[in-house]
mmCIF file of C-alpha atoms in Angstrom:
data_model
loop_
_atom_site.group_PDB
_atom_site.id
_atom_site.type_symbol
_atom_site.label_atom_id
_atom_site.label_comp_id
_atom_site.label_asym_id
_atom_site.label_seq_id
_atom_site.Cartn_x
_atom_site.Cartn_y
_atom_site.Cartn_z
ATOM 1 C CA MET A 13 0.000 0.000 0.000
ATOM 2 C CA PHE A 14 1.142 3.547 -0.658
ATOM 3 C CA LYS A 15 -0.226 7.034 -0.331
ATOM 4 C CA LEU A 16 0.256 10.136 -2.426
ATOM 5 C CA PHE A 17 2.581 12.610 -0.701
ATOM 6 C CA THR A 18 0.286 15.643 -0.670
ATOM 7 C CA PRO A 19 1.298 18.249 1.984
ATOM 8 C CA PHE A 20 3.625 20.028 -0.423
ATOM 9 C CA LEU A 21 1.908 19.218 -3.724
ATOM 10 C CA SER A 22 0.593 22.716 -4.345
ATOM 11 C CA LEU A 23 3.967 24.211 -3.454
ATOM 12 C CA PHE A 24 5.683 21.730 -5.746
ATOM 13 C CA LEU A 25 3.423 22.764 -8.622
ATOM 14 C CA LEU A 26 4.164 26.401 -7.812
ATOM 15 C CA THR A 27 7.897 25.801 -8.119
ATOM 16 C CA GLN A 28 7.402 24.292 -11.558
ATOM 17 C CA GLY A 29 6.392 27.790 -12.632
ATOM 18 C CA GLY A 30 9.768 29.139 -11.494
ATOM 19 C CA LEU A 31 8.849 30.511 -8.070
ATOM 20 C CA ALA A 32 10.843 29.381 -5.037
ATOM 21 C CA GLN A 33 8.840 27.992 -2.165
ATOM 22 C CA ASP A 34 10.862 29.795 0.524
ATOM 23 C CA THR A 35 12.525 33.114 -0.279
ATOM 24 C CA ARG A 36 13.862 33.862 3.198
ATOM 25 C CA PRO A 37 17.636 34.513 3.415
ATOM 26 C CA PHE A 38 19.964 32.013 5.048
ATOM 27 C CA PRO A 39 19.573 32.698 8.791
ATOM 28 C CA ALA A 40 22.189 34.294 10.991
ATOM 29 C CA THR A 41 22.845 32.649 14.353
ATOM 30 C CA ASP A 42 24.268 33.916 17.626
ATOM 31 C CA SER A 43 26.740 31.030 17.950
ATOM 32 C CA LYS A 44 28.922 28.707 15.889
ATOM 33 C CA LYS A 45 28.346 25.827 18.318
ATOM 34 C CA GLY A 46 27.019 22.679 16.688
ATOM 35 C CA LEU A 47 26.819 18.915 17.051
ATOM 36 C CA GLN A 48 26.124 15.790 15.051
ATOM 37 C CA VAL A 49 23.089 14.988 17.126
ATOM 38 C CA GLN A 50 22.303 11.644 18.688
ATOM 39 C CA MET A 51 20.045 12.804 21.561
ATOM 40 C CA VAL A 52 17.903 15.793 20.637
ATOM 41 C CA ASP A 53 16.962 16.957 24.143
ATOM 42 C CA ASP A 54 20.548 16.782 25.340
ATOM 43 C CA ALA A 55 21.779 18.662 22.272
ATOM 44 C CA LEU A 56 19.349 21.478 22.982
ATOM 45 C CA ALA A 57 20.435 21.553 26.637
ATOM 46 C CA LEU A 58 23.990 22.091 25.369
ATOM 47 C CA GLY A 59 22.853 25.257 23.601
ATOM 48 C CA ILE A 60 23.731 24.223 20.063
ATOM 49 C CA ARG A 61 22.778 26.448 17.126
ATOM 50 C CA HIS A 62 23.858 24.035 14.360
ATOM 51 C CA ALA A 63 22.940 20.363 13.997
ATOM 52 C CA GLY A 64 24.190 17.708 11.592
ATOM 53 C CA ILE A 65 21.885 14.792 10.713
ATOM 54 C CA ASN A 66 22.927 11.853 8.527
ATOM 55 C CA VAL A 67 20.461 10.907 5.776
ATOM 56 C CA ASN A 68 20.847 7.514 4.102
ATOM 57 C CA LEU A 69 19.260 7.938 0.667
ATOM 58 C CA ALA A 70 19.131 4.179 0.171
ATOM 59 C CA ALA A 71 16.867 3.939 3.223
ATOM 60 C CA LEU A 72 14.758 6.869 2.043
ATOM 61 C CA LEU A 73 13.976 5.268 -1.323
ATOM 62 C CA ALA A 74 11.271 2.655 -0.847
ATOM 63 C CA ASP A 75 11.233 -0.653 -2.690
ATOM 64 C CA ALA A 76 8.496 -3.178 -3.280
ATOM 65 C CA GLY A 77 8.996 -4.706 0.163
ATOM 66 C CA THR A 78 8.672 -1.449 2.102
ATOM 67 C CA ALA A 79 5.696 -1.648 4.476
ATOM 68 C CA HIS A 80 4.768 2.043 4.431
ATOM 69 C CA ARG A 81 5.577 4.099 1.383
ATOM 70 C CA VAL A 82 4.362 7.333 -0.138
ATOM 71 C CA ALA A 83 4.407 8.495 -3.742
ATOM 72 C CA PHE A 84 6.267 11.666 -4.670
ATOM 73 C CA ARG A 85 6.253 13.289 -8.105
ATOM 74 C CA SER A 86 9.367 14.904 -9.522
ATOM 75 C CA GLU A 87 9.920 15.957 -13.114
ATOM 76 C CA ASP A 88 6.631 14.320 -14.140
ATOM 77 C CA ARG A 89 7.646 10.929 -12.752
ATOM 78 C CA GLU A 90 6.542 9.100 -9.629
ATOM 79 C CA TYR A 91 8.939 7.826 -6.974
ATOM 80 C CA PHE A 92 8.273 5.966 -3.742
ATOM 81 C CA ILE A 93 9.517 7.130 -0.361
ATOM 82 C CA ASN A 94 9.942 5.065 2.813
ATOM 83 C CA GLU A 95 7.455 6.851 5.064
ATOM 84 C CA ASP A 96 8.778 5.328 8.291
ATOM 85 C CA TYR A 97 12.301 6.530 7.538
ATOM 86 C CA ALA A 98 11.059 10.006 6.593
ATOM 87 C CA ARG A 99 9.169 10.256 9.877
ATOM 88 C CA SER A 100 12.279 9.197 11.799
ATOM 89 C CA LEU A 101 14.045 12.190 10.245
ATOM 90 C CA ASP A 102 11.123 14.436 11.245
ATOM 91 C CA ARG A 103 11.545 13.381 14.874
ATOM 92 C CA GLN A 104 15.127 14.653 14.803
ATOM 93 C CA ILE A 105 14.796 17.697 12.578
ATOM 94 C CA LYS A 106 11.621 19.375 13.821
ATOM 95 C CA PRO A 107 12.490 19.828 17.532
ATOM 96 C CA LEU A 108 15.958 21.087 16.585
ATOM 97 C CA SER A 109 14.742 23.614 14.021
ATOM 98 C CA ASP A 110 11.809 24.639 16.235
ATOM 99 C CA ALA A 111 14.363 25.504 18.924
ATOM 100 C CA GLY A 112 16.295 27.722 16.513
ATOM 101 C CA ALA A 113 19.106 25.387 15.460
ATOM 102 C CA LEU A 114 20.143 25.372 11.815
ATOM 103 C CA VAL A 115 19.877 21.807 10.559
ATOM 104 C CA TYR A 116 22.275 20.431 7.949
ATOM 105 C CA LEU A 117 21.558 17.104 6.249
ATOM 106 C CA ILE A 118 24.633 14.990 5.531
ATOM 107 C CA LEU A 119 23.647 13.175 2.338
ATOM 108 C CA ILE A 120 25.133 9.689 2.086
ATOM 109 C CA GLN A 121 24.035 6.225 1.024
ATOM 110 C CA TYR A 122 25.027 2.819 2.259
ATOM 111 C CA PRO A 123 24.697 -0.256 0.056
ATOM 112 C CA SER A 124 21.164 -1.567 0.571
ATOM 113 C CA ARG A 125 21.966 -5.151 -0.474
ATOM 114 C CA ASN A 126 18.963 -4.856 -2.784
ATOM 115 C CA PRO A 127 20.596 -5.342 -6.221
ATOM 116 C CA GLU A 128 17.877 -3.458 -8.106
ATOM 117 C CA LYS A 129 18.019 -0.437 -5.790
ATOM 118 C CA ASP A 130 21.817 -0.407 -5.615
ATOM 119 C CA ALA A 131 22.052 -0.499 -9.416
ATOM 120 C CA ILE A 132 20.051 2.751 -9.478
ATOM 121 C CA LEU A 133 21.740 4.581 -6.595
ATOM 122 C CA ILE A 134 25.396 3.470 -6.580
ATOM 123 C CA HIS A 135 27.840 4.888 -9.091
ATOM 124 C CA PRO A 136 28.590 2.180 -11.694
ATOM 125 C CA LYS A 137 32.347 2.713 -11.348
ATOM 126 C CA ALA A 138 32.352 2.029 -7.597
ATOM 127 C CA ARG A 139 34.477 -0.981 -6.687
ATOM 128 C CA ALA A 140 32.765 -4.216 -7.645
ATOM 129 C CA ASP A 141 34.138 -5.933 -4.526
ATOM 130 C CA GLY A 142 32.288 -3.481 -2.265
ATOM 131 C CA LYS A 143 35.420 -2.725 -0.218
ATOM 132 C CA TYR A 144 34.339 0.722 0.904
ATOM 133 C CA ILE A 145 32.031 2.145 3.534
ATOM 134 C CA ILE A 146 30.091 4.628 1.398
ATOM 135 C CA PRO A 147 29.777 4.568 -2.404
ATOM 136 C CA ALA A 148 29.367 7.621 -4.632
ATOM 137 C CA PHE A 149 25.959 8.726 -5.847
ATOM 138 C CA ASN A 150 25.106 7.509 -9.324
ATOM 139 C CA THR A 151 25.754 10.587 -11.449
ATOM 140 C CA ALA A 152 26.733 8.515 -14.481
ATOM 141 C CA THR A 153 23.335 7.342 -15.765
ATOM 142 C CA GLU A 154 20.106 9.170 -16.527
ATOM 143 C CA THR A 155 18.156 6.859 -14.219
ATOM 144 C CA GLY A 156 20.614 7.393 -11.371
ATOM 145 C CA LEU A 157 20.561 11.176 -11.677
ATOM 146 C CA ARG A 158 16.762 11.275 -11.905
ATOM 147 C CA HIS A 159 16.376 9.241 -8.735
ATOM 148 C CA TYR A 160 19.005 11.301 -6.930
ATOM 149 C CA ARG A 161 17.315 14.585 -7.857
ATOM 150 C CA ALA A 162 13.910 13.218 -6.833
ATOM 151 C CA LEU A 163 15.169 12.158 -3.389
ATOM 152 C CA ILE A 164 16.803 15.543 -2.769
ATOM 153 C CA GLU A 165 13.702 17.343 -3.974
ATOM 154 C CA PHE A 166 11.577 15.287 -1.590
ATOM 155 C CA LEU A 167 13.796 16.394 1.299
ATOM 156 C CA ALA A 168 13.787 20.028 0.179
ATOM 157 C CA ALA A 169 9.998 20.024 -0.226
ATOM 158 C CA ARG A 170 9.475 18.411 3.172
ATOM 159 C CA TYR A 171 11.881 20.630 5.099
ATOM 160 C CA SER A 172 11.421 24.066 3.516
ATOM 161 C CA GLY A 173 8.879 26.811 4.028
ATOM 162 C CA VAL A 174 7.604 28.944 6.862
ATOM 163 C CA GLY A 175 5.902 26.766 9.456
ATOM 164 C CA SER A 176 6.874 23.478 7.816
ATOM 165 C CA ALA A 177 5.079 20.712 9.702
ATOM 166 C CA CYS A 178 8.150 18.478 9.528
ATOM 167 C CA GLY A 179 10.870 20.973 10.405
ATOM 168 C CA GLN A 180 13.307 23.210 8.565
ATOM 169 C CA VAL A 181 16.608 22.337 6.873
ATOM 170 C CA TRP A 182 19.067 25.008 5.730
ATOM 171 C CA GLY A 183 22.111 22.978 4.661
ATOM 172 C CA TYR A 184 22.757 19.983 2.406
ATOM 173 C CA ILE A 185 26.223 18.413 2.636
ATOM 174 C CA VAL A 186 26.814 16.323 -0.475
ATOM 175 C CA GLY A 187 28.578 13.050 0.283
ATOM 176 C CA ASN A 188 31.383 12.576 2.763
ATOM 177 C CA GLU A 189 35.110 13.352 2.490
ATOM 178 C CA VAL A 190 35.038 12.964 -1.265
ATOM 179 C CA ASN A 191 38.771 13.614 -1.665
ATOM 180 C CA SER A 192 39.334 10.279 0.135
ATOM 181 C CA GLN A 193 36.839 8.515 -2.060
ATOM 182 C CA PHE A 194 38.335 5.024 -1.670
ATOM 183 C CA THR A 195 36.465 4.700 1.649
ATOM 184 C CA TRP A 196 33.981 7.562 1.907
ATOM 185 C CA TYR A 197 32.637 8.248 -1.618
ATOM 186 C CA ASN A 198 33.826 5.346 -3.712
ATOM 187 C CA LEU A 199 34.210 5.972 -7.429
ATOM 188 C CA GLY A 200 36.592 3.118 -8.191
ATOM 189 C CA GLN A 201 39.798 3.949 -10.055
ATOM 190 C CA MET A 202 39.513 7.495 -11.368
ATOM 191 C CA SER A 203 41.768 10.524 -11.816
ATOM 192 C CA VAL A 204 41.175 13.561 -9.631
ATOM 193 C CA ALA A 205 39.940 15.510 -12.676
ATOM 194 C CA GLU A 206 37.377 12.801 -13.493
ATOM 195 C CA ALA A 207 36.293 12.609 -9.857
ATOM 196 C CA ALA A 208 35.775 16.374 -9.713
ATOM 197 C CA VAL A 209 33.540 16.178 -12.789
ATOM 198 C CA GLU A 210 31.436 13.374 -11.293
ATOM 199 C CA TYR A 211 31.110 15.165 -7.966
ATOM 200 C CA GLU A 212 30.156 18.421 -9.664
ATOM 201 C CA LYS A 213 27.203 16.597 -11.242
ATOM 202 C CA ALA A 214 25.986 15.500 -7.800
ATOM 203 C CA VAL A 215 26.431 18.908 -6.171
ATOM 204 C CA ARG A 216 24.755 20.704 -9.088
ATOM 205 C CA ALA A 217 21.855 18.237 -9.001
ATOM 206 C CA THR A 218 21.504 18.864 -5.254
ATOM 207 C CA HIS A 219 21.558 22.619 -5.736
ATOM 208 C CA ASP A 220 18.985 22.533 -8.528
ATOM 209 C CA ALA A 221 16.618 20.255 -6.574
ATOM 210 C CA VAL A 222 16.889 22.364 -3.416
ATOM 211 C CA ARG A 223 16.337 25.591 -5.359
ATOM 212 C CA ARG A 224 12.893 24.382 -6.433
ATOM 213 C CA HIS A 225 11.840 24.805 -2.795
ATOM 214 C CA SER A 226 14.288 27.177 -1.097
ATOM 215 C CA LEU A 227 16.012 30.166 -2.635
ATOM 216 C CA HIS A 228 18.780 30.421 -0.042
ATOM 217 C CA ALA A 229 19.370 26.994 1.541
ATOM 218 C CA ARG A 230 23.016 26.049 1.013
ATOM 219 C CA CYS A 231 24.825 23.083 -0.535
ATOM 220 C CA TYR A 232 28.286 22.114 0.716
ATOM 221 C CA LEU A 233 31.246 20.120 -0.604
ATOM 222 C CA SER A 234 32.724 17.676 1.930
ATOM 223 C CA PHE A 235 36.497 17.279 2.479
ATOM 224 C CA ASP A 236 38.744 15.752 5.144
ATOM 225 C CA HIS A 237 41.917 17.308 6.580
ATOM 226 C CA HIS A 238 44.288 16.342 3.730
ATOM 227 C CA TRP A 239 45.119 19.553 1.843
ATOM 228 C CA ASN A 240 48.310 19.272 -0.243
ATOM 229 C CA ILE A 241 48.741 15.554 0.308
ATOM 230 C CA SER A 242 46.372 12.602 -0.033
ATOM 231 C CA VAL A 243 45.959 9.658 2.331
ATOM 232 C CA PRO A 244 49.332 7.858 2.519
ATOM 233 C CA GLY A 245 49.452 4.381 1.022
ATOM 234 C CA ILE A 246 46.373 4.850 -1.162
ATOM 235 C CA SER A 247 46.485 4.981 -4.956
ATOM 236 C CA PRO A 248 46.337 8.499 -6.462
ATOM 237 C CA THR A 249 43.339 7.252 -8.450
ATOM 238 C CA GLU A 250 41.426 6.616 -5.205
ATOM 239 C CA ALA A 251 42.529 9.473 -2.917
ATOM 240 C CA TYR A 252 43.264 13.090 -3.786
ATOM 241 C CA LYS A 253 44.638 16.339 -2.421
ATOM 242 C CA THR A 254 41.722 18.492 -1.269
ATOM 243 C CA LYS A 255 43.186 21.717 -2.638
ATOM 244 C CA GLU A 256 43.579 20.233 -6.117
ATOM 245 C CA PHE A 257 40.149 18.609 -6.016
ATOM 246 C CA LEU A 258 38.481 21.821 -4.804
ATOM 247 C CA ASP A 259 40.096 23.947 -7.503
ATOM 248 C CA LEU A 260 39.200 21.436 -10.238
ATOM 249 C CA PHE A 261 35.622 21.308 -8.969
ATOM 250 C CA ALA A 262 35.387 25.094 -9.088
ATOM 251 C CA ARG A 263 36.764 25.185 -12.629
ATOM 252 C CA THR A 264 34.291 22.527 -13.759
ATOM 253 C CA ALA A 265 31.402 24.432 -12.175
ATOM 254 C CA ARG A 266 32.427 27.634 -13.958
ATOM 255 C CA GLU A 267 32.665 25.821 -17.282
ATOM 256 C CA HIS A 268 29.149 24.436 -16.866
ATOM 257 C CA GLY A 269 27.708 27.690 -15.512
ATOM 258 C CA ASP A 270 28.671 28.658 -11.975
ATOM 259 C CA PHE A 271 26.233 28.184 -9.113
ATOM 260 C CA GLU A 272 26.162 28.679 -5.361
ATOM 261 C CA TRP A 273 28.130 26.081 -3.408
ATOM 262 C CA HIS A 274 30.053 26.237 -0.148
ATOM 263 C CA VAL A 275 32.575 24.078 1.730
ATOM 264 C CA ALA A 276 32.345 21.672 4.678
ATOM 265 C CA HIS A 277 35.823 20.866 6.023
ATOM 266 C CA HIS A 278 36.740 18.159 8.562
ATOM 267 C CA PRO A 279 39.868 19.596 10.241
ATOM 268 C CA TYR A 280 40.782 16.649 12.460
ATOM 269 C CA PRO A 281 44.278 16.759 14.029
ATOM 270 C CA ASP A 282 47.263 15.324 12.153
ATOM 271 C CA ASP A 283 46.932 12.212 14.297
ATOM 272 C CA LEU A 284 43.290 11.443 15.030
ATOM 273 C CA GLY A 285 44.382 9.657 18.194
ATOM 274 C CA ASN A 286 46.237 12.663 19.646
ATOM 275 C CA PRO A 287 44.109 15.537 20.995
ATOM 276 C CA ARG A 288 47.138 17.893 21.100
ATOM 277 C CA THR A 289 46.124 19.551 17.841
ATOM 278 C CA TRP A 290 48.096 22.673 18.799
ATOM 279 C CA GLU A 291 51.233 20.559 18.195
ATOM 280 C CA ASP A 292 50.262 19.405 14.671
ATOM 281 C CA LYS A 293 53.457 19.268 12.590
ATOM 282 C CA ASN A 294 51.704 19.024 9.211
ATOM 283 C CA ALA A 295 49.413 22.021 9.735
ATOM 284 C CA TRP A 296 51.452 24.925 8.388
ATOM 285 C CA PRO A 297 50.248 28.546 8.205
ATOM 286 C CA THR A 298 50.927 28.609 4.455
ATOM 287 C CA GLU A 299 49.049 27.556 1.323
ATOM 288 C CA ASP A 300 51.373 24.577 0.788
ATOM 289 C CA SER A 301 50.413 22.999 4.140
ATOM 290 C CA PRO A 302 50.006 19.210 4.003
ATOM 291 C CA HIS A 303 46.920 19.326 6.267
ATOM 292 C CA ILE A 304 44.231 21.731 7.359
ATOM 293 C CA THR A 305 43.554 21.059 11.032
ATOM 294 C CA PHE A 306 42.233 23.172 13.877
ATOM 295 C CA LYS A 307 45.712 24.679 14.134
ATOM 296 C CA ASN A 308 45.716 26.378 10.713
ATOM 297 C CA LEU A 309 42.072 27.070 9.847
ATOM 298 C CA GLU A 310 43.165 30.406 8.397
ATOM 299 C CA VAL A 311 44.646 28.546 5.397
ATOM 300 C CA ALA A 312 41.178 27.382 4.387
ATOM 301 C CA THR A 313 39.574 30.793 4.790
ATOM 302 C CA ARG A 314 42.358 32.552 2.885
ATOM 303 C CA HIS A 315 42.145 30.106 -0.001
ATOM 304 C CA MET A 316 38.451 30.852 -0.476
ATOM 305 C CA THR A 317 39.265 34.523 -1.132
ATOM 306 C CA ARG A 318 40.925 33.667 -4.456
ATOM 307 C CA PRO A 319 39.076 35.492 -7.260
ATOM 308 C CA GLU A 320 38.227 32.316 -9.167
ATOM 309 C CA LEU A 321 36.513 30.841 -6.098
ATOM 310 C CA LEU A 322 34.275 33.773 -5.208
ATOM 311 C CA TRP A 323 30.494 33.678 -5.501
ATOM 312 C CA GLU A 324 28.864 36.996 -6.392
ATOM 313 C CA GLY A 325 32.057 38.760 -5.381
ATOM 314 C CA LYS A 326 32.301 37.236 -1.904
ATOM 315 C CA PRO A 327 34.094 34.198 -0.441
ATOM 316 C CA ARG A 328 31.984 31.078 -0.217
ATOM 317 C CA ARG A 329 31.141 30.098 3.329
ATOM 318 C CA ILE A 330 32.866 27.362 5.329
ATOM 319 C CA ILE A 331 31.441 25.109 7.990
ATOM 320 C CA LEU A 332 33.368 22.503 9.990
ATOM 321 C CA SER A 333 30.867 19.690 9.675
ATOM 322 C CA GLU A 334 32.635 16.715 11.263
ATOM 323 C CA GLN A 335 35.611 16.684 13.597
ATOM 324 C CA GLY A 336 36.487 15.868 17.164
ATOM 325 C CA LEU A 337 39.301 15.260 19.636
ATOM 326 C CA HIS A 338 40.122 11.817 21.002
ATOM 327 C CA CYS A 339 40.160 11.169 24.741
ATOM 328 C CA PRO A 340 43.225 8.959 25.403
ATOM 329 C CA ASP A 341 43.120 6.246 28.053
ATOM 330 C CA THR A 342 45.706 8.065 30.173
ATOM 331 C CA PRO A 343 45.433 9.862 33.508
ATOM 332 C CA ASP A 344 45.448 13.220 31.706
ATOM 333 C CA GLY A 345 43.289 12.092 28.769
ATOM 334 C CA GLU A 346 40.109 13.909 29.753
ATOM 335 C CA THR A 347 42.043 17.075 30.607
ATOM 336 C CA LEU A 348 43.776 17.013 27.209
ATOM 337 C CA GLN A 349 40.476 16.548 25.388
ATOM 338 C CA ALA A 350 38.874 19.433 27.288
ATOM 339 C CA ALA A 351 41.909 21.694 26.825
ATOM 340 C CA GLY A 352 41.907 20.820 23.144
ATOM 341 C CA PHE A 353 38.317 21.942 22.831
ATOM 342 C CA ALA A 354 39.135 25.242 24.548
ATOM 343 C CA TYR A 355 41.927 25.753 22.009
ATOM 344 C CA VAL A 356 39.607 24.818 19.120
ATOM 345 C CA TRP A 357 36.875 27.179 20.253
ATOM 346 C CA GLU A 358 39.225 30.121 20.712
ATOM 347 C CA LYS A 359 40.743 29.435 17.304
ATOM 348 C CA LEU A 360 37.284 29.276 15.734
ATOM 349 C CA ARG A 361 36.210 32.566 17.303
ATOM 350 C CA ARG A 362 38.940 34.252 15.271
ATOM 351 C CA GLN A 363 37.700 32.930 11.903
ATOM 352 C CA PRO A 364 34.829 35.164 10.724
ATOM 353 C CA ASP A 365 34.392 33.225 7.457
ATOM 354 C CA ILE A 366 33.659 29.944 9.278
ATOM 355 C CA ASP A 367 30.012 29.712 10.273
ATOM 356 C CA ALA A 368 29.791 26.547 12.362
ATOM 357 C CA LEU A 369 31.649 23.874 14.303
ATOM 358 C CA ILE A 370 29.549 20.709 14.169
ATOM 359 C CA TRP A 371 31.197 18.382 16.683
ATOM 360 C CA HIS A 372 31.591 14.661 16.147
ATOM 361 C CA ARG A 373 30.613 12.750 18.314
ATOM 362 C CA HIS A 374 27.765 13.272 20.742
ATOM 363 C CA VAL A 375 28.440 9.830 22.291
ATOM 364 C CA ASP A 376 31.481 7.588 21.786
ATOM 365 C CA HIS A 377 31.056 4.773 19.268
ATOM 366 C CA THR A 378 32.823 1.500 19.954
ATOM 367 C CA GLN A 379 33.180 0.710 16.236
ATOM 368 C CA GLU A 380 35.083 3.880 15.314
ATOM 369 C CA GLY A 381 38.591 2.492 15.250
ATOM 370 C CA GLY A 382 39.186 2.964 18.968
ATOM 371 C CA LEU A 383 38.560 6.703 18.859
ATOM 372 C CA LYS A 384 36.708 8.278 21.790
ATOM 373 C CA LEU A 385 35.483 11.610 20.499
ATOM 374 C CA GLY A 386 32.235 12.008 22.398
ATOM 375 C CA LEU A 387 30.876 14.405 24.959
ATOM 376 C CA TRP A 388 29.550 11.210 26.537
ATOM 377 C CA THR A 389 31.269 7.902 27.136
ATOM 378 C CA THR A 390 29.629 4.707 25.908
ATOM 379 C CA LYS A 391 27.580 2.638 28.317
ATOM 380 C CA PRO A 392 29.453 -0.628 28.945
ATOM 381 C CA GLY A 393 28.248 -3.456 26.741
ATOM 382 C CA THR A 394 26.695 -1.155 24.122
ATOM 383 C CA ILE A 395 27.887 0.260 20.823
ATOM 384 C CA SER A 396 26.861 3.882 21.337
ATOM 385 C CA GLU A 397 24.435 4.286 24.220
ATOM 386 C CA PRO A 398 25.362 7.176 26.541
ATOM 387 C CA GLY A 399 27.242 6.304 29.703
ATOM 388 C CA ARG A 400 28.558 9.341 31.589
ATOM 389 C CA LYS A 401 29.348 12.919 30.674
ATOM 390 C CA ARG A 402 33.015 13.780 30.232
ATOM 391 C CA PRO A 403 34.481 16.980 31.755
ATOM 392 C CA PHE A 404 34.552 18.277 28.196
ATOM 393 C CA TYR A 405 30.717 18.273 28.258
ATOM 394 C CA ASP A 406 30.537 21.103 30.769
ATOM 395 C CA LEU A 407 33.062 23.166 28.812
ATOM 396 C CA PHE A 408 31.176 22.614 25.547
ATOM 397 C CA GLN A 409 27.961 23.749 27.231
ATOM 398 C CA LYS A 410 29.618 26.989 28.390
ATOM 399 C CA ALA A 411 30.948 27.929 24.956
ATOM 400 C CA ASP A 412 29.420 31.251 23.869
ATOM 401 C CA THR A 413 28.103 31.995 27.345
ATOM 402 C CA PRO A 414 29.373 34.493 29.960
ATOM 403 C CA ALA A 415 30.882 31.544 31.856
ATOM 404 C CA TRP A 416 33.245 30.589 29.023
ATOM 405 C CA ASP A 417 36.288 32.758 29.772
ATOM 406 C CA GLU A 418 36.621 31.552 33.335
ATOM 407 C CA ALA A 419 35.907 27.923 32.419
ATOM 408 C CA ALA A 420 38.531 27.872 29.635
ATOM 409 C CA LYS A 421 41.403 29.501 31.575
ATOM 410 C CA PHE A 422 42.707 26.137 32.819
ATOM 411 C CA ALA A 423 43.629 25.192 29.239
ATOM 412 C CA LEU A 424 46.134 27.997 28.589
ATOM 413 C CA PRO A 425 49.161 26.360 30.272
ATOM 414 C CA VAL A 426 48.137 22.972 28.853
ATOM 415 C CA VAL A 427 48.319 24.263 25.276
ATOM 416 C CA GLY A 428 51.371 26.434 25.974
ATOM 417 C CA LEU A 429 49.820 29.894 25.704
ATOM 418 C CA LYS A 430 49.755 32.891 28.026
ATOM 419 C CA SER A 431 46.717 34.392 26.332
ATOM 420 C CA TRP A 432 44.232 33.282 23.705
ATOM 421 C CA ASP A 433 45.093 36.465 21.834
ATOM 422 C CA GLU A 434 48.264 34.698 20.673
ATOM 423 C CA LEU A 435 46.121 32.652 18.282
ATOM 424 C CA LYS A 436 46.004 33.719 14.653
ATOM 425 C CA GLY A 437 43.022 34.917 12.734
ATOM 426 C CA PRO A 438 42.769 34.886 8.944
#
């Protein structure tokens, strides 16, 4: 059984005439504090103003065996949406947006193990052996692109508009760490120039679908911390330098007709297992830096001021959409993690072109390579159920409050500074 998805039908028809559903500008917020949210009530208690939510497009697209599905029309074709999955997104998005947080959807897809669905959604050049975590979106076939656009348009229709019954979304992050595509956006063996072309198709399709329903919601490219190097030990046809990939993407977009896109960086430390990001040796203050980490965020913001990267005469915006600091199993581990966050926050405050820090993780995850990045520990015997709050939790809560300066003072000698004013801006 299925139902016709009707709440936004009239608005959808309106957009076919060229009018945007929501013409409001992208909102300003009073804080850059954000979180990839696992527990909505706790996130709101922390005072976040930015929230990242993963969306698995393979779960959103219904198949013949889906118990509850709704029909959605896009480009004069009908597609079927998994209603239960859509409602699970509503339960996360609506309370966050109602409370004033800007919600960003992180668009990914996991293999569904349904051959028919995967043939539509997964890029045909992705590794046949499936040795990746996330495959690229299918931008190579007409059927794949049509389905991708329809799924994004469903999300944009559902989560746009004043008083939306399901909540409001303002950001769409396309894929995950696409410069390291061998694991996080698999395209198989492909040159960086070819990969930039394929990714540009996906980002443009996202932008065009979102624009049918929101004039100013933003689309973001997703990159990890590798800047002038790629992941060591991985073929150059499977992992790329972010700077090169970004510049090739921008050139491709200009050649096809430039459009509005922005950047989501993941500035993890050099060593993901070491929270002393202030000591990063591969985070230089210059354009030729191997990495962009918390230590040298100004490299990213400066690069976006290059004339060929501007949008309507201004630098494109940057968000930090996934990053965290590990808590080592040492007597000083929790102190180092907390001091690292104080350093990160003070560094961020000095970067006016970075809009948000969306922390990863809310709660530790036992299947994340031994990393402990959370504000909460994991409950013993579980994969990611909350155990106890770390000291870092209290500091995170005080960020952008009058209590911050006093709370963060302890970190100065830990990170080797006499004053936070020693940190560099752009």
